[in-house]
Tab-separated table of C-alpha atoms in Angstrom:
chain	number	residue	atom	x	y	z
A	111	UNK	CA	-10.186	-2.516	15.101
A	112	UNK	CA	-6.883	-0.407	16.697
A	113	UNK	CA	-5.412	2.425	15.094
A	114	UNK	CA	-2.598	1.948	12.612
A	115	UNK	CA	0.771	2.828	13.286
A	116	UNK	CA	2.403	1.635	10.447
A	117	UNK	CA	1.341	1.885	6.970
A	118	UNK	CA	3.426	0.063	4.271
A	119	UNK	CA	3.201	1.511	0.393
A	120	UNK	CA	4.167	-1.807	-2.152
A	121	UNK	CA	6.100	-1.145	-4.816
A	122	UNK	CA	9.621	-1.567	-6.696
A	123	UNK	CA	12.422	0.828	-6.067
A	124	UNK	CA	13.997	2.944	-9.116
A	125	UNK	CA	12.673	4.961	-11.990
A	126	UNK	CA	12.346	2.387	-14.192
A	127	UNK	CA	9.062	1.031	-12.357
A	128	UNK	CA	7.879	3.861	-11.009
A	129	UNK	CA	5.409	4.964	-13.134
A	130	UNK	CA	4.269	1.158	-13.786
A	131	UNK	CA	0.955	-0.654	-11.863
A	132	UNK	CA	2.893	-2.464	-9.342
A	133	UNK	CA	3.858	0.448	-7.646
A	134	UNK	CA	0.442	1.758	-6.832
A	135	UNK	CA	0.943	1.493	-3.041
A	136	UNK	CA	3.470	3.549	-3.400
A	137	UNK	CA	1.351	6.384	-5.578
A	138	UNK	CA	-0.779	6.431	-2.676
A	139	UNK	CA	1.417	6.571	0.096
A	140	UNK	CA	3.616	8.961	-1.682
A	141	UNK	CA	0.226	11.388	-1.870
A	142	UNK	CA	-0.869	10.802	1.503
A	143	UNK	CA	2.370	12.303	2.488
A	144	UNK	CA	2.073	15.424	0.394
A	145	UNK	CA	-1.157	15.929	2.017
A	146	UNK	CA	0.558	15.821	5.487
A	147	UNK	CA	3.293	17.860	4.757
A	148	UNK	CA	6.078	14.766	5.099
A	149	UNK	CA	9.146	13.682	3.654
A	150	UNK	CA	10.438	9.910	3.167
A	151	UNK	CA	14.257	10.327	4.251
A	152	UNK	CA	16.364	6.627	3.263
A	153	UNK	CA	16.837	4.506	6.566
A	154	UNK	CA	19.162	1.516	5.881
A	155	UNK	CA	18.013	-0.301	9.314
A	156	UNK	CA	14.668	-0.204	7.613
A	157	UNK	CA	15.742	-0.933	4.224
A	158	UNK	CA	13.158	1.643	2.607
A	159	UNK	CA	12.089	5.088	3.235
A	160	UNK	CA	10.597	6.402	5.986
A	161	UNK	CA	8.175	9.204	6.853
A	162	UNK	CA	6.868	9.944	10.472
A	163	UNK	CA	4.275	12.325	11.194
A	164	UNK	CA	1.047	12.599	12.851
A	165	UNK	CA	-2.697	11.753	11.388
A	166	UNK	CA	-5.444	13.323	13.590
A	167	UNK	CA	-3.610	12.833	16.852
A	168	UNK	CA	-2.095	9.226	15.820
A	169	UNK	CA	1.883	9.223	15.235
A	170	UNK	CA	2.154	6.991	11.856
A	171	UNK	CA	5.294	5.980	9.835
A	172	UNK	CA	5.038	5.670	6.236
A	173	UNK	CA	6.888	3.269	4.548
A	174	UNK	CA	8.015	2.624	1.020
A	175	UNK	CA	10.304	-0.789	1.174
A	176	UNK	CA	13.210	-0.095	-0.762
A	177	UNK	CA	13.871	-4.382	-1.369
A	178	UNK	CA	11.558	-5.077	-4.019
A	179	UNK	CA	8.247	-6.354	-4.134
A	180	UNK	CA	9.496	-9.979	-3.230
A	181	UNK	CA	11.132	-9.077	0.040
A	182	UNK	CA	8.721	-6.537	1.627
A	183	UNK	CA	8.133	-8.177	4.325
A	184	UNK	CA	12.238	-7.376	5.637
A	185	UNK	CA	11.906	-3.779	5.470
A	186	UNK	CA	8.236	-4.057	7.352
A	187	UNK	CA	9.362	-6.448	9.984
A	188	UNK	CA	12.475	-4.992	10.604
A	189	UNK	CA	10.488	-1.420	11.356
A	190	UNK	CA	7.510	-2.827	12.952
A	191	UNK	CA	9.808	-4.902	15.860
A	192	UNK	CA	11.972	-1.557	16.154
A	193	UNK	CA	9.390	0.211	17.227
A	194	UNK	CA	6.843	-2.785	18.670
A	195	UNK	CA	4.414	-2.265	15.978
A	196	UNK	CA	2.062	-5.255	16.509
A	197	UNK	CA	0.671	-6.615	13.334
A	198	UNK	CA	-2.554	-5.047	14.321
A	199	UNK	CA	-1.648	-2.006	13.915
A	200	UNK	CA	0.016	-2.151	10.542
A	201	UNK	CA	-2.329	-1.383	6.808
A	202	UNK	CA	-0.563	-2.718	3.717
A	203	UNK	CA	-1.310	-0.217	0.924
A	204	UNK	CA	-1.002	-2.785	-2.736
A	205	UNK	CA	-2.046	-2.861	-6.391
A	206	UNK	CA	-4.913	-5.236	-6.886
A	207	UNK	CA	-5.138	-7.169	-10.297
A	208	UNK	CA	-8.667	-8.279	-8.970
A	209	UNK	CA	-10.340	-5.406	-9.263
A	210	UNK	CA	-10.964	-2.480	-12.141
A	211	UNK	CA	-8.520	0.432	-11.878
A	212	UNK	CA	-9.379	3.158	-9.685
A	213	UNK	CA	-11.600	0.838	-8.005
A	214	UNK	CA	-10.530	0.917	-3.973
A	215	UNK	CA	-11.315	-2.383	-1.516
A	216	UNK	CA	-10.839	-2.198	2.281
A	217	UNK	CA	-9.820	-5.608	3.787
A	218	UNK	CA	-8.325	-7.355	6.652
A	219	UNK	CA	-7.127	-10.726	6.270
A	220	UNK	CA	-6.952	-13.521	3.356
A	221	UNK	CA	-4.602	-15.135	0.746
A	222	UNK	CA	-1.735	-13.310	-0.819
A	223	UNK	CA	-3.426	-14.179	-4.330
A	224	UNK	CA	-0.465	-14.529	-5.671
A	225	UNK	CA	1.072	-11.404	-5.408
A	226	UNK	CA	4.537	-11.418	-4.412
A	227	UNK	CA	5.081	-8.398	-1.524
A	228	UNK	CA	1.893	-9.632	-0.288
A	229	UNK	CA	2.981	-13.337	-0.488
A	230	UNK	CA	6.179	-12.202	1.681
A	231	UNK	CA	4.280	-10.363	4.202
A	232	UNK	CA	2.422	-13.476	4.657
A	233	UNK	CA	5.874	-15.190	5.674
A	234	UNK	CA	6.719	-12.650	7.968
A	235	UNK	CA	3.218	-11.369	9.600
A	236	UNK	CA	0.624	-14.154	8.905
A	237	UNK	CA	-2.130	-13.463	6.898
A	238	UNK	CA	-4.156	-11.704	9.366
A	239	UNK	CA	-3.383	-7.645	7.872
A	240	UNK	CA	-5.509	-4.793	6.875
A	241	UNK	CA	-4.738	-4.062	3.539
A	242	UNK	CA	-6.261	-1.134	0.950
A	243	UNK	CA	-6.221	-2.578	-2.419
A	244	UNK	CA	-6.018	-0.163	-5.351
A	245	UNK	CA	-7.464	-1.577	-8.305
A	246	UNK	CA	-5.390	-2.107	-11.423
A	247	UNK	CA	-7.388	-4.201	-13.885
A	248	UNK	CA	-6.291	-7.724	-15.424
A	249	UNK	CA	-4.757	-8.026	-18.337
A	250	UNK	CA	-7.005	-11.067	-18.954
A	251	UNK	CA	-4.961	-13.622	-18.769
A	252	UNK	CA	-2.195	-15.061	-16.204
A	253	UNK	CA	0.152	-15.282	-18.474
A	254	UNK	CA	0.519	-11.466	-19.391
A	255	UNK	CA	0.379	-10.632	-15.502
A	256	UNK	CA	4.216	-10.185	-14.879
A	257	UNK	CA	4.512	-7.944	-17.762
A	258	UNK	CA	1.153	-6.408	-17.168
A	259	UNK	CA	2.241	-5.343	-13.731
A	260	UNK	CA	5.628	-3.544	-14.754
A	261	UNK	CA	3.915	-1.963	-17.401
A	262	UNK	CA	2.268	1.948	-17.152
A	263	UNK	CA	-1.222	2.036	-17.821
A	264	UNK	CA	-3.324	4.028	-19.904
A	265	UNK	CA	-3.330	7.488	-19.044
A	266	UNK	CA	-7.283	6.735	-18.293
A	267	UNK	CA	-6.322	4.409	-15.881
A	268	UNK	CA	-4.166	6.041	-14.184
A	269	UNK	CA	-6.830	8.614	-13.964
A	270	UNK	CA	-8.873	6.601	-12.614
A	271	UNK	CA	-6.633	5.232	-10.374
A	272	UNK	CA	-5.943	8.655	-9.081
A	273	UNK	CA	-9.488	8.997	-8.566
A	274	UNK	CA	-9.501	6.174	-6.502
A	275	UNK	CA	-6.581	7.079	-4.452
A	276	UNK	CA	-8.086	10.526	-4.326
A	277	UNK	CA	-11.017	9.276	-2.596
A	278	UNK	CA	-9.366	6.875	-0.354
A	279	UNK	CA	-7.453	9.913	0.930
A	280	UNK	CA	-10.619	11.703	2.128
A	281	UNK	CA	-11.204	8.880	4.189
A	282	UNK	CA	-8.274	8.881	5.657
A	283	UNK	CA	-8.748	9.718	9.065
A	284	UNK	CA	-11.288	7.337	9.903
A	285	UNK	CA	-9.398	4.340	8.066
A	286	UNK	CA	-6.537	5.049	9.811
A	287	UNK	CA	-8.301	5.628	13.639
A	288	UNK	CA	-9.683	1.804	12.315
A	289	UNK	CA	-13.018	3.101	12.006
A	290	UNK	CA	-14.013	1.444	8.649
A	291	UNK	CA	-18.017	1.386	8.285
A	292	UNK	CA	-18.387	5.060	6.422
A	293	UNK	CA	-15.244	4.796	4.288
A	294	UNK	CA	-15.744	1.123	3.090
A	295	UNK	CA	-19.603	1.615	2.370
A	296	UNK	CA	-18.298	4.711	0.163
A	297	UNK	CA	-15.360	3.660	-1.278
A	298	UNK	CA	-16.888	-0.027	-2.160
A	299	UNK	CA	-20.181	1.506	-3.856
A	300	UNK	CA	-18.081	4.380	-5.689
């Protein structure tokens, strides 16, 4: 697996949704940059915000789409074929209704599952992406998914899910050089 150059943070623009589940990719991506000492500045061409820095010795841009969970995959394209950022090179960072909050999945590849940023990368990149998927919970049904998503959870789950994001960030280095083994073993058993 190559290094990754770009890592894209899913989420919904505004304070109104920023503290709700579907913005998880964000939480994490907005951490990871604390932790390296960057700043997301607004870049129209981009249609998000944007944060360049260096992991280890890899350059990496950070990017927060600024369109709206449906139309992600604009503000990624239009970055990654600025700077020739093959799809190979790029992690999605997403809130996972599959999975318990706070729990953390590595993955490359497979169906969008019905969530819609991942649903428009599909449209623009294929399916063929490395993704971390930060575990939200279900709400137990489909029908209370839309609401479920744009909702804040529990401050226990959001504990957890800080936890999670926590961890994923130790691992950071290794998951970003592409060099999955150690952190997936971890981060799947924790």
């Amino acid at each position: 697996m190559s290094a990754f150059r770009l890592l894209v943070g899913l989420g919904n623009p505004g304070p109104e949704y920023a503290e709700t589940r579907h913005n998880a990719g964000f939480w994490l991506l907005d951490q990871l940059a604390d932790q390296l000492h960057l700043e997301f500045r607004a870049e129209s061409k981009f249609f998000g915000l944007l944060a360049k820095g260096t992991l280890g010795m890899h350059p990496v841009f950070l990017l927060k789409p600024m369109t709206y969970m449906n139309k992600s995959g604009q503000s990624a394209l239009a970055l990654a074929q600025f700077y020739k950022v093959s799809v190979d090179q790029i992690l999605i960072i997403h809130d996972e209704l599959d999975i318990e909050a706070g729990q953390i999945r590595l993955k490359r590849g497979g169906g969008h599952g019905g969530h819609n940023g991942l649903r428009d990368l599909h449209r623009v990149f294929g399916a063929d992406y490395a993704r971390i998927r930060v575990g939200i919970g279900h709400p137990g049904h489909k029908s209370q998914v839309h609401n479920y998503v744009l909702s804040k959870p529990s401050t226990e789950a959001r504990q957890r899910i800080n936890d999670g994001i926590d961890a994923t960030l130790s691992y950071f280095p290794d998951i970003l050089t592409g060099a999955w083994d150690a952190p997936m073993n971890a981060l799947h058993q924790r």
